[in-house]
Amino acid sequence: MTHPRYTDLANALPSTVPFVGPETQERARGRSFDARLGANESGFGPSPAAIRAIGEAARGAWMYGDPEMHDLRRALANHLGVEPDAVIAGEGIDGLLGYIARLLVSPGDAVVTSDGAYPTFNFHVAGFGGVLHKVPYRDDAEDPEALVAKAAEVGAKMVYLANPDNPMGSFHGAERLAAMRAALPGGCLLVLDEAYVEFAPEDDLLPLDPSDEGVIRLRTFSKAYGLAGLRVGYAVGHPELIRAFDKIRNHFGLGRVAQAGALAALADTAHLARVQGEVEAARRRIAGIAEANGLLPLPSATNFVALDCGGGAVRAKALVAELGRRGVFVRMPFAAPQDRCIRISAAPEADLAVLERVLPQAIAAIG
Amino acid sequence: MTHPRYTDLANALPSTVPFVGPETQERARGRSFDARLGANESGFGPSPAAIRAIGEAARGAWMYGDPEMHDLRRALANHLGVEPDAVIAGEGIDGLLGYIARLLVSPGDAVVTSDGAYPTFNFHVAGFGGVLHKVPYRDDAEDPEALVAKAAEVGAKMVYLANPDNPMGSFHGAERLAAMRAALPGGCLLVLDEAYVEFAPEDDLLPLDPSDEGVIRLRTFSKAYGLAGLRVGYAVGHPELIRAFDKIRNHFGLGRVAQAGALAALADTAHLARVQGEVEAARRRIAGIAEANGLLPLPSATNFVALDCGGGAVRAKALVAELGRRGVFVRMPFAAPQDRCIRISAAPEADLAVLERVLPQAIAAIG
C-alpha cells in the first residue's frame, strides 16, 4: 500500500554496482592490497599544485561551486584550442555518459558498442531502456568498421568507441577514426571515450572539430592527471549538444573543490609530461616482468598493459584471484577472447616490485 | 543529417540553470561581492578537521572513491541511529532528488509540491516528464494538509516538502509531520527535504523510521557542515528504496575526497554545535538590522532569515538588485505573496556588518 510506484523501467533494472571496488575486496580479505594495479589509476599521483589547490579550496568549501564552471571551461577550451561553448565538465566520464544516454536514449532505442567494452556505458544505456547491440573485438581492438556497419543495420542513435581502448590498450590513428566518422550513418552520434588520450600518440589523434554534430569526445582528470578520487571529466562537442546538457545535468554536481583541483592540474603541464614518461617506463617494466614469467604483453597506448596468460579465461581468472590473495589488485577483460588476459596498471616502481615478487608465486600456485 | 536524435522529452526541455550563481553576477558586475548572503551557505566554514581531511585526501586523490561508500554510510547510520542499508550518499541533495525522480517519474506522472518551493526538485521532475501540481503556501509555510489533499486528488507518485522550509524558514513539528504521513495516499512517496534540519528544534523532529516505505529523508553537508563546495548529500529511507538507487546512480560520483571530507565533518560534533550557536546569534543580528531599517524579520528554523520588505514583490526585487549593486549578494522567494520578502543567510559578523552598512543605502536608493 505504501510501496513507492517505481517506473516500469526502474522495476526492470537490477540493483548493481558496475565495478566492485578494491575497497570491497579489501574488506572481504581483511587487509589492504600491497599494490593497487587494477583500476588504471595513476599511482604517480596528482600534480603537487593540484594537491595544494584542493587543500586551499577546502577552506572555501562552504561556498557552492560555480554552476557554469566558467574558469574551468575556459581553461579547458584554451588547452584544447576550441571555444568554451564546446566544452562541458561533469562528474567524471561516467556521469557524462549518463547524461548523454539520458539525452538520446528512449526505451527501445538502439545503441551500438563492442562486446567487452566499458560496462558503465552499457549500465547507463540500459538504465534509460536502450537496446545494446554489440560487435566483437577484432585483433584485440575495437572494430570501427564493424561498429559503423552495426549502427547502420540497427539504426543506432549512438555508437561507443574507446580510443585508446580499455581493457586492451589498443589504439586507432587519425586516419582510421576519420574514416569511421565519414561512414557513420546520419543521426548516429559517435561517443568517443578518450579517457586514456594523454598516453596515445599525440600526432595521430583525430583533430577536435566542434562544428561536427556527429561526434562527442570524452576526457578525464582521472587517469593521466591522477585525480580519479576528485571525479572530473569533460566533454567536447558541438555547442548545441554541449548546451543540451543544461537540460538535465546536476548543475552544482561539480563542486568548488573539484573545479579548483582540475584547474590546477590542467595548468601543471610539467607534471603531466613527467607522468607520461613514467607511464611509458612502467609499461616497459610490466612487459619485462610479464615476459620473465612467460606471459605475453600486448602493445598499449594507455596507462596499463594487457598480458596474455596463455591459458584462456580460466587461467586468467585464476591468476587474478591468486594475485589478489597475495595482495596485488588487478582486473581482467570480461569478453572472450580478450578474457585470456589480465590487465596491469602502470604504477611506481615500489608497486611493480611487488608485482615482480608475487607474480611467479601466483603462477606457481595455479600450476 | 548528422544532428543527434534527442529523445522527445529532451527536445521538449529548455536548456537552463535553475540558479544563477553569484559568480555569474560577479562576472557581470566586474568584481566580487563584499558579502555573500544569498545561497544559505555557511560562512562559518567547514570543520577544521574536514579541511585537514580534504587536504590529506588530495594526496590519495589518484584513487577512485569507494563506490559503496562503506565508511561514510556506516558513520551516517551510526550518527542517525539506523542501519547502514537505510542510508545512501550522493552528489548533493540535488543529485539525490534527480535519482528519486528518475526512479519514480515517467512522462505524465503526477507530482505535488508547493508553489515557490525548491526549483531544482521541479527541474528534475520536469526532466523526467512528470507533471507538477502545486499548492500555495499558507501563512508563509508549506501546507502539509493541502499537499496531501492535492496528492490524493491527482494520484501523485510523490509529494515534496522541505522542513524546515526554504525560502521562508518556517518549520513544522513532529506531530504535524506524523499527521501528514498518516494521511498520505498509498503509493505516494513523501520526499522530505531536511537540508536545514540541524537548525531546527531537535526534540520536535519526526523520528527516522526506515521501516516506512512511504518517506525518504534528504540531508546534506552543504548547510550546517559548511561543505556546499564538496557536494555531499544523503538520503535515509527504507532499505529497498535505498537499494533502488543502485539501479541508476553514478556509482563513483561521490569521490574519495568528498567522502573523506564528509566523514571528518560528521565526526566534529563540537564544530557543528559552534555553528549552530553562531547561526542562532546571526539570525538575531539579521533581525535587528532588519527592524532598524523598517523591515519585518520572519521566524526561522534555518540558517537564513526572510525579511518582509513591506512593498510586495516590486520592492523586494528592487532591494535585491540594489543590494547586489552595492556588493551584497542576496536572493528572494519566487512566488507570491512570499516574494514580498528578501532572504538573508546567516553569516559571520564581518559580512553582517556589511549588510548593516549597505541596507539603509539600498533602501534609500529605491525610495
PDB file of N, CA and C in Angstrom, chain A residues 97-175:
ATOM      1  N   LEU A  97      28.554  10.210 -19.466  1.00  0.00           N
ATOM      2  CA  LEU A  97      27.923   9.142 -20.269  1.00  0.00           C
ATOM      3  C   LEU A  97      26.462   8.984 -19.879  1.00  0.00           C
ATOM      4  N   GLY A  98      26.185   9.111 -18.588  1.00  0.00           N
ATOM      5  CA  GLY A  98      24.801   9.036 -18.135  1.00  0.00           C
ATOM      6  C   GLY A  98      23.958  10.154 -18.724  1.00  0.00           C
ATOM      7  N   TYR A  99      24.518  11.362 -18.762  1.00  0.00           N
ATOM      8  CA  TYR A  99      23.776  12.486 -19.335  1.00  0.00           C
ATOM      9  C   TYR A  99      23.537  12.288 -20.837  1.00  0.00           C
ATOM     10  N   ILE A 100      24.551  11.791 -21.537  1.00  0.00           N
ATOM     11  CA  ILE A 100      24.395  11.565 -22.982  1.00  0.00           C
ATOM     12  C   ILE A 100      23.306  10.523 -23.233  1.00  0.00           C
ATOM     13  N   ALA A 101      23.356   9.434 -22.469  1.00  0.00           N
ATOM     14  CA  ALA A 101      22.331   8.399 -22.628  1.00  0.00           C
ATOM     15  C   ALA A 101      20.949   8.994 -22.365  1.00  0.00           C
ATOM     16  N   ARG A 102      20.862   9.831 -21.336  1.00  0.00           N
ATOM     17  CA  ARG A 102      19.561  10.411 -20.993  1.00  0.00           C
ATOM     18  C   ARG A 102      19.050  11.331 -22.097  1.00  0.00           C
ATOM     19  N   LEU A 103      19.955  12.052 -22.727  1.00  0.00           N
ATOM     20  CA  LEU A 103      19.542  12.982 -23.790  1.00  0.00           C
ATOM     21  C   LEU A 103      19.064  12.249 -25.036  1.00  0.00           C
ATOM     22  N   LEU A 104      19.643  11.069 -25.291  1.00  0.00           N
ATOM     23  CA  LEU A 104      19.396  10.426 -26.583  1.00  0.00           C
ATOM     24  C   LEU A 104      18.548   9.158 -26.529  1.00  0.00           C
ATOM     25  N   VAL A 105      18.556   8.480 -25.408  1.00  0.00           N
ATOM     26  CA  VAL A 105      18.008   7.127 -25.402  1.00  0.00           C
ATOM     27  C   VAL A 105      16.620   7.061 -24.761  1.00  0.00           C
ATOM     28  N   SER A 106      15.652   6.656 -25.540  1.00  0.00           N
ATOM     29  CA  SER A 106      14.327   6.299 -25.033  1.00  0.00           C
ATOM     30  C   SER A 106      14.221   4.776 -25.043  1.00  0.00           C
ATOM     31  N   PRO A 107      13.289   4.233 -24.251  1.00  0.00           N
ATOM     32  CA  PRO A 107      13.143   2.773 -24.239  1.00  0.00           C
ATOM     33  C   PRO A 107      13.015   2.201 -25.657  1.00  0.00           C
ATOM     34  N   GLY A 108      13.805   1.194 -25.929  1.00  0.00           N
ATOM     35  CA  GLY A 108      13.770   0.527 -27.220  1.00  0.00           C
ATOM     36  C   GLY A 108      14.766   1.056 -28.238  1.00  0.00           C
ATOM     37  N   ASP A 109      15.360   2.214 -27.964  1.00  0.00           N
ATOM     38  CA  ASP A 109      16.319   2.794 -28.919  1.00  0.00           C
ATOM     39  C   ASP A 109      17.578   1.935 -29.015  1.00  0.00           C
ATOM     40  N   ALA A 110      18.094   1.842 -30.230  1.00  0.00           N
ATOM     41  CA  ALA A 110      19.276   1.021 -30.478  1.00  0.00           C
ATOM     42  C   ALA A 110      20.558   1.805 -30.216  1.00  0.00           C
ATOM     43  N   VAL A 111      21.506   1.143 -29.575  1.00  0.00           N
ATOM     44  CA  VAL A 111      22.822   1.711 -29.286  1.00  0.00           C
ATOM     45  C   VAL A 111      23.856   0.617 -29.565  1.00  0.00           C
ATOM     46  N   VAL A 112      24.986   1.018 -30.133  1.00  0.00           N
ATOM     47  CA  VAL A 112      25.996   0.031 -30.515  1.00  0.00           C
ATOM     48  C   VAL A 112      27.278   0.221 -29.719  1.00  0.00           C
ATOM     49  N   THR A 113      27.839  -0.894 -29.282  1.00  0.00           N
ATOM     50  CA  THR A 113      29.146  -0.869 -28.634  1.00  0.00           C
ATOM     51  C   THR A 113      29.843  -2.194 -28.932  1.00  0.00           C
ATOM     52  N   SER A 114      31.022  -2.361 -28.351  1.00  0.00           N
ATOM     53  CA  SER A 114      31.763  -3.604 -28.563  1.00  0.00           C
ATOM     54  C   SER A 114      31.543  -4.545 -27.390  1.00  0.00           C
ATOM     55  N   ASP A 115      31.525  -5.841 -27.685  1.00  0.00           N
ATOM     56  CA  ASP A 115      31.371  -6.835 -26.634  1.00  0.00           C
ATOM     57  C   ASP A 115      32.649  -6.844 -25.794  1.00  0.00           C
ATOM     58  N   GLY A 116      32.507  -6.450 -24.526  1.00  0.00           N
ATOM     59  CA  GLY A 116      33.685  -6.377 -23.665  1.00  0.00           C
ATOM     60  C   GLY A 116      34.193  -4.960 -23.465  1.00  0.00           C
ATOM     61  N   ALA A 117      33.524  -3.982 -24.080  1.00  0.00           N
ATOM     62  CA  ALA A 117      33.911  -2.582 -23.869  1.00  0.00           C
ATOM     63  C   ALA A 117      33.341  -2.088 -22.538  1.00  0.00           C
ATOM     64  N   TYR A 118      33.472  -0.779 -22.300  1.00  0.00           N
ATOM     65  CA  TYR A 118      33.239  -0.200 -20.973  1.00  0.00           C
ATOM     66  C   TYR A 118      31.840  -0.515 -20.419  1.00  0.00           C
ATOM     67  N   PRO A 119      31.752  -1.248 -19.311  1.00  0.00           N
ATOM     68  CA  PRO A 119      30.445  -1.668 -18.780  1.00  0.00           C
ATOM     69  C   PRO A 119      29.582  -0.503 -18.284  1.00  0.00           C
ATOM     70  N   THR A 120      30.209   0.571 -17.830  1.00  0.00           N
ATOM     71  CA  THR A 120      29.409   1.667 -17.287  1.00  0.00           C
ATOM     72  C   THR A 120      28.622   2.371 -18.387  1.00  0.00           C
ATOM     73  N   PHE A 121      29.145   2.392 -19.606  1.00  0.00           N
ATOM     74  CA  PHE A 121      28.363   2.893 -20.733  1.00  0.00           C
ATOM     75  C   PHE A 121      27.110   2.035 -20.894  1.00  0.00           C
ATOM     76  N   ASN A 122      27.294   0.729 -20.872  1.00  0.00           N
ATOM     77  CA  ASN A 122      26.155  -0.187 -21.013  1.00  0.00           C
ATOM     78  C   ASN A 122      25.138   0.014 -19.887  1.00  0.00           C
ATOM     79  N   PHE A 123      25.663   0.198 -18.676  1.00  0.00           N
ATOM     80  CA  PHE A 123      24.809   0.437 -17.495  1.00  0.00           C
ATOM     81  C   PHE A 123      23.892   1.637 -17.739  1.00  0.00           C
ATOM     82  N   HIS A 124      24.466   2.717 -18.271  1.00  0.00           N
ATOM     83  CA  HIS A 124      23.660   3.920 -18.485  1.00  0.00           C
ATOM     84  C   HIS A 124      22.662   3.737 -19.635  1.00  0.00           C
ATOM     85  N   VAL A 125      23.082   3.088 -20.712  1.00  0.00           N
ATOM     86  CA  VAL A 125      22.167   2.867 -21.840  1.00  0.00           C
ATOM     87  C   VAL A 125      20.990   2.003 -21.389  1.00  0.00           C
ATOM     88  N   ALA A 126      21.305   0.910 -20.692  1.00  0.00           N
ATOM     89  CA  ALA A 126      20.235   0.048 -20.176  1.00  0.00           C
ATOM     90  C   ALA A 126      19.375   0.810 -19.178  1.00  0.00           C
ATOM     91  N   GLY A 127      20.002   1.709 -18.438  1.00  0.00           N
ATOM     92  CA  GLY A 127      19.290   2.485 -17.430  1.00  0.00           C
ATOM     93  C   GLY A 127      18.235   3.413 -18.012  1.00  0.00           C
ATOM     94  N   PHE A 128      18.352   3.715 -19.301  1.00  0.00           N
ATOM     95  CA  PHE A 128      17.315   4.509 -19.969  1.00  0.00           C
ATOM     96  C   PHE A 128      16.512   3.660 -20.957  1.00  0.00           C
ATOM     97  N   GLY A 129      16.663   2.358 -20.850  1.00  0.00           N
ATOM     98  CA  GLY A 129      15.836   1.460 -21.644  1.00  0.00           C
ATOM     99  C   GLY A 129      16.359   1.198 -23.047  1.00  0.00           C
ATOM    100  N   GLY A 130      17.588   1.626 -23.317  1.00  0.00           N
ATOM    101  CA  GLY A 130      18.158   1.398 -24.645  1.00  0.00           C
ATOM    102  C   GLY A 130      18.466  -0.071 -24.880  1.00  0.00           C
ATOM    103  N   VAL A 131      18.520  -0.445 -26.151  1.00  0.00           N
ATOM    104  CA  VAL A 131      18.835  -1.822 -26.513  1.00  0.00           C
ATOM    105  C   VAL A 131      20.254  -1.843 -27.073  1.00  0.00           C
ATOM    106  N   LEU A 132      21.121  -2.578 -26.408  1.00  0.00           N
ATOM    107  CA  LEU A 132      22.529  -2.618 -26.799  1.00  0.00           C
ATOM    108  C   LEU A 132      22.782  -3.673 -27.864  1.00  0.00           C
ATOM    109  N   HIS A 133      23.443  -3.268 -28.926  1.00  0.00           N
ATOM    110  CA  HIS A 133      23.891  -4.204 -29.948  1.00  0.00           C
ATOM    111  C   HIS A 133      25.412  -4.207 -29.906  1.00  0.00           C
ATOM    112  N   LYS A 134      25.988  -5.400 -29.812  1.00  0.00           N
ATOM    113  CA  LYS A 134      27.434  -5.485 -29.616  1.00  0.00           C
ATOM    114  C   LYS A 134      28.112  -6.165 -30.791  1.00  0.00           C
ATOM    115  N   VAL A 135      29.272  -5.654 -31.149  1.00  0.00           N
ATOM    116  CA  VAL A 135      30.093  -6.331 -32.154  1.00  0.00           C
ATOM    117  C   VAL A 135      31.360  -6.802 -31.451  1.00  0.00           C
ATOM    118  N   PRO A 136      31.953  -7.875 -31.947  1.00  0.00           N
ATOM    119  CA  PRO A 136      33.162  -8.374 -31.274  1.00  0.00           C
ATOM    120  C   PRO A 136      34.383  -7.495 -31.535  1.00  0.00           C
ATOM    121  N   TYR A 137      35.366  -7.581 -30.661  1.00  0.00           N
ATOM    122  CA  TYR A 137      36.679  -7.003 -30.931  1.00  0.00           C
ATOM    123  C   TYR A 137      37.270  -7.735 -32.148  1.00  0.00           C
ATOM    124  N   ARG A 138      38.220  -7.077 -32.761  1.00  0.00           N
ATOM    125  CA  ARG A 138      38.929  -7.708 -33.880  1.00  0.00           C
ATOM    126  C   ARG A 138      40.421  -7.490 -33.627  1.00  0.00           C
ATOM    127  N   ASP A 139      41.182  -8.550 -33.557  1.00  0.00           N
ATOM    128  CA  ASP A 139      42.612  -8.450 -33.264  1.00  0.00           C
ATOM    129  C   ASP A 139      42.853  -7.670 -31.975  1.00  0.00           C
ATOM    130  N   ASP A 140      42.072  -7.957 -30.945  1.00  0.00           N
ATOM    131  CA  ASP A 140      42.225  -7.312 -29.630  1.00  0.00           C
ATOM    132  C   ASP A 140      42.037  -5.805 -29.659  1.00  0.00           C
ATOM    133  N   ALA A 141      41.281  -5.320 -30.639  1.00  0.00           N
ATOM    134  CA  ALA A 141      40.968  -3.889 -30.695  1.00  0.00           C
ATOM    135  C   ALA A 141      39.492  -3.745 -31.038  1.00  0.00           C
ATOM    136  N   GLU A 142      38.904  -2.623 -30.622  1.00  0.00           N
ATOM    137  CA  GLU A 142      37.547  -2.356 -31.080  1.00  0.00           C
ATOM    138  C   GLU A 142      37.606  -2.177 -32.602  1.00  0.00           C
ATOM    139  N   ASP A 143      36.520  -2.494 -33.244  1.00  0.00           N
ATOM    140  CA  ASP A 143      36.486  -2.633 -34.705  1.00  0.00           C
ATOM    141  C   ASP A 143      35.602  -1.533 -35.298  1.00  0.00           C
ATOM    142  N   PRO A 144      36.207  -0.400 -35.677  1.00  0.00           N
ATOM    143  CA  PRO A 144      35.419   0.747 -36.145  1.00  0.00           C
ATOM    144  C   PRO A 144      34.481   0.399 -37.295  1.00  0.00           C
ATOM    145  N   GLU A 145      34.965  -0.370 -38.256  1.00  0.00           N
ATOM    146  CA  GLU A 145      34.144  -0.680 -39.424  1.00  0.00           C
ATOM    147  C   GLU A 145      32.922  -1.513 -39.014  1.00  0.00           C
ATOM    148  N   ALA A 146      33.143  -2.485 -38.149  1.00  0.00           N
ATOM    149  CA  ALA A 146      32.030  -3.327 -37.708  1.00  0.00           C
ATOM    150  C   ALA A 146      31.033  -2.521 -36.863  1.00  0.00           C
ATOM    151  N   LEU A 147      31.551  -1.589 -36.057  1.00  0.00           N
ATOM    152  CA  LEU A 147      30.672  -0.752 -35.235  1.00  0.00           C
ATOM    153  C   LEU A 147      29.765   0.096 -36.125  1.00  0.00           C
ATOM    154  N   VAL A 148      30.358   0.704 -37.142  1.00  0.00           N
ATOM    155  CA  VAL A 148      29.583   1.545 -38.060  1.00  0.00           C
ATOM    156  C   VAL A 148      28.562   0.705 -38.835  1.00  0.00           C
ATOM    157  N   ALA A 149      28.986  -0.455 -39.280  1.00  0.00           N
ATOM    158  CA  ALA A 149      28.063  -1.319 -40.033  1.00  0.00           C
ATOM    159  C   ALA A 149      26.885  -1.732 -39.159  1.00  0.00           C
ATOM    160  N   LYS A 150      27.178  -2.083 -37.918  1.00  0.00           N
ATOM    161  CA  LYS A 150      26.106  -2.469 -36.997  1.00  0.00           C
ATOM    162  C   LYS A 150      25.184  -1.288 -36.709  1.00  0.00           C
ATOM    163  N   ALA A 151      25.785  -0.101 -36.564  1.00  0.00           N
ATOM    164  CA  ALA A 151      24.970   1.097 -36.301  1.00  0.00           C
ATOM    165  C   ALA A 151      24.004   1.344 -37.449  1.00  0.00           C
ATOM    166  N   ALA A 152      24.483   1.179 -38.683  1.00  0.00           N
ATOM    167  CA  ALA A 152      23.610   1.354 -39.844  1.00  0.00           C
ATOM    168  C   ALA A 152      22.521   0.288 -39.860  1.00  0.00           C
ATOM    169  N   GLU A 153      22.916  -0.919 -39.552  1.00  0.00           N
ATOM    170  CA  GLU A 153      21.980  -2.054 -39.603  1.00  0.00           C
ATOM    171  C   GLU A 153      20.825  -1.884 -38.619  1.00  0.00           C
ATOM    172  N   VAL A 154      21.141  -1.418 -37.414  1.00  0.00           N
ATOM    173  CA  VAL A 154      20.105  -1.353 -36.369  1.00  0.00           C
ATOM    174  C   VAL A 154      19.534   0.053 -36.204  1.00  0.00           C
ATOM    175  N   GLY A 155      20.032   1.019 -36.991  1.00  0.00           N
ATOM    176  CA  GLY A 155      19.541   2.396 -36.859  1.00  0.00           C
ATOM    177  C   GLY A 155      19.902   3.005 -35.519  1.00  0.00           C
ATOM    178  N   ALA A 156      21.139   2.778 -35.087  1.00  0.00           N
ATOM    179  CA  ALA A 156      21.555   3.195 -33.744  1.00  0.00           C
ATOM    180  C   ALA A 156      21.540   4.712 -33.577  1.00  0.00           C
ATOM    181  N   LYS A 157      21.135   5.149 -32.393  1.00  0.00           N
ATOM    182  CA  LYS A 157      21.207   6.569 -32.068  1.00  0.00           C
ATOM    183  C   LYS A 157      22.612   6.982 -31.667  1.00  0.00           C
ATOM    184  N   MET A 158      23.361   6.036 -31.140  1.00  0.00           N
ATOM    185  CA  MET A 158      24.760   6.329 -30.851  1.00  0.00           C
ATOM    186  C   MET A 158      25.593   5.070 -30.870  1.00  0.00           C
ATOM    187  N   VAL A 159      26.890   5.303 -31.093  1.00  0.00           N
ATOM    188  CA  VAL A 159      27.841   4.202 -31.112  1.00  0.00           C
ATOM    189  C   VAL A 159      29.018   4.608 -30.235  1.00  0.00           C
ATOM    190  N   TYR A 160      29.462   3.665 -29.404  1.00  0.00           N
ATOM    191  CA  TYR A 160      30.520   3.939 -28.434  1.00  0.00           C
ATOM    192  C   TYR A 160      31.840   3.361 -28.924  1.00  0.00           C
ATOM    193  N   LEU A 161      32.867   4.180 -28.817  1.00  0.00           N
ATOM    194  CA  LEU A 161      34.225   3.681 -29.098  1.00  0.00           C
ATOM    195  C   LEU A 161      35.174   4.301 -28.085  1.00  0.00           C
ATOM    196  N   ALA A 162      35.943   3.474 -27.411  1.00  0.00           N
ATOM    197  CA  ALA A 162      37.015   3.978 -26.552  1.00  0.00           C
ATOM    198  C   ALA A 162      38.307   3.920 -27.352  1.00  0.00           C
ATOM    199  N   ASN A 163      38.974   5.047 -27.449  1.00  0.00           N
ATOM    200  CA  ASN A 163      40.223   5.098 -28.217  1.00  0.00           C
ATOM    201  C   ASN A 163      41.179   6.058 -27.532  1.00  0.00           C
ATOM    202  N   PRO A 164      42.265   5.583 -26.951  1.00  0.00           N
ATOM    203  CA  PRO A 164      42.684   4.189 -26.835  1.00  0.00           C
ATOM    204  C   PRO A 164      41.641   3.342 -26.100  1.00  0.00           C
ATOM    205  N   ASP A 165      41.744   2.060 -26.349  1.00  0.00           N
ATOM    206  CA  ASP A 165      40.740   1.141 -25.812  1.00  0.00           C
ATOM    207  C   ASP A 165      41.077   0.657 -24.403  1.00  0.00           C
ATOM    208  N   ASN A 166      40.044   0.540 -23.614  1.00  0.00           N
ATOM    209  CA  ASN A 166      40.099  -0.165 -22.346  1.00  0.00           C
ATOM    210  C   ASN A 166      39.154  -1.358 -22.492  1.00  0.00           C
ATOM    211  N   PRO A 167      39.520  -2.586 -22.245  1.00  0.00           N
ATOM    212  CA  PRO A 167      40.648  -3.052 -21.436  1.00  0.00           C
ATOM    213  C   PRO A 167      41.899  -3.509 -22.190  1.00  0.00           C
ATOM    214  N   MET A 168      41.980  -3.329 -23.496  1.00  0.00           N
ATOM    215  CA  MET A 168      43.093  -3.969 -24.210  1.00  0.00           C
ATOM    216  C   MET A 168      44.285  -3.036 -24.446  1.00  0.00           C
ATOM    217  N   GLY A 169      44.053  -1.728 -24.425  1.00  0.00           N
ATOM    218  CA  GLY A 169      45.162  -0.795 -24.603  1.00  0.00           C
ATOM    219  C   GLY A 169      45.468  -0.462 -26.048  1.00  0.00           C
ATOM    220  N   SER A 170      44.671  -0.988 -26.967  1.00  0.00           N
ATOM    221  CA  SER A 170      44.929  -0.755 -28.393  1.00  0.00           C
ATOM    222  C   SER A 170      44.499   0.653 -28.806  1.00  0.00           C
ATOM    223  N   PHE A 171      44.957   1.073 -29.976  1.00  0.00           N
ATOM    224  CA  PHE A 171      44.743   2.449 -30.427  1.00  0.00           C
ATOM    225  C   PHE A 171      44.565   2.493 -31.931  1.00  0.00           C
ATOM    226  N   HIS A 172      43.580   3.302 -32.369  1.00  0.00           N
ATOM    227  CA  HIS A 172      43.401   3.562 -33.793  1.00  0.00           C
ATOM    228  C   HIS A 172      43.822   4.995 -34.091  1.00  0.00           C
ATOM    229  N   GLY A 173      44.576   5.175 -35.161  1.00  0.00           N
ATOM    230  CA  GLY A 173      45.073   6.503 -35.515  1.00  0.00           C
ATOM    231  C   GLY A 173      44.015   7.372 -36.188  1.00  0.00           C
ATOM    232  N   ALA A 174      44.436   8.589 -36.489  1.00  0.00           N
ATOM    233  CA  ALA A 174      43.529   9.609 -37.006  1.00  0.00           C
ATOM    234  C   ALA A 174      42.839   9.180 -38.298  1.00  0.00           C
ATOM    235  N   GLU A 175      43.573   8.541 -39.156  1.00  0.00           N
ATOM    236  CA  GLU A 175      43.017   8.171 -40.469  1.00  0.00           C
ATOM    237  C   GLU A 175      41.851   7.177 -40.309  1.00  0.00           C
TER     238      GLU A 175
END
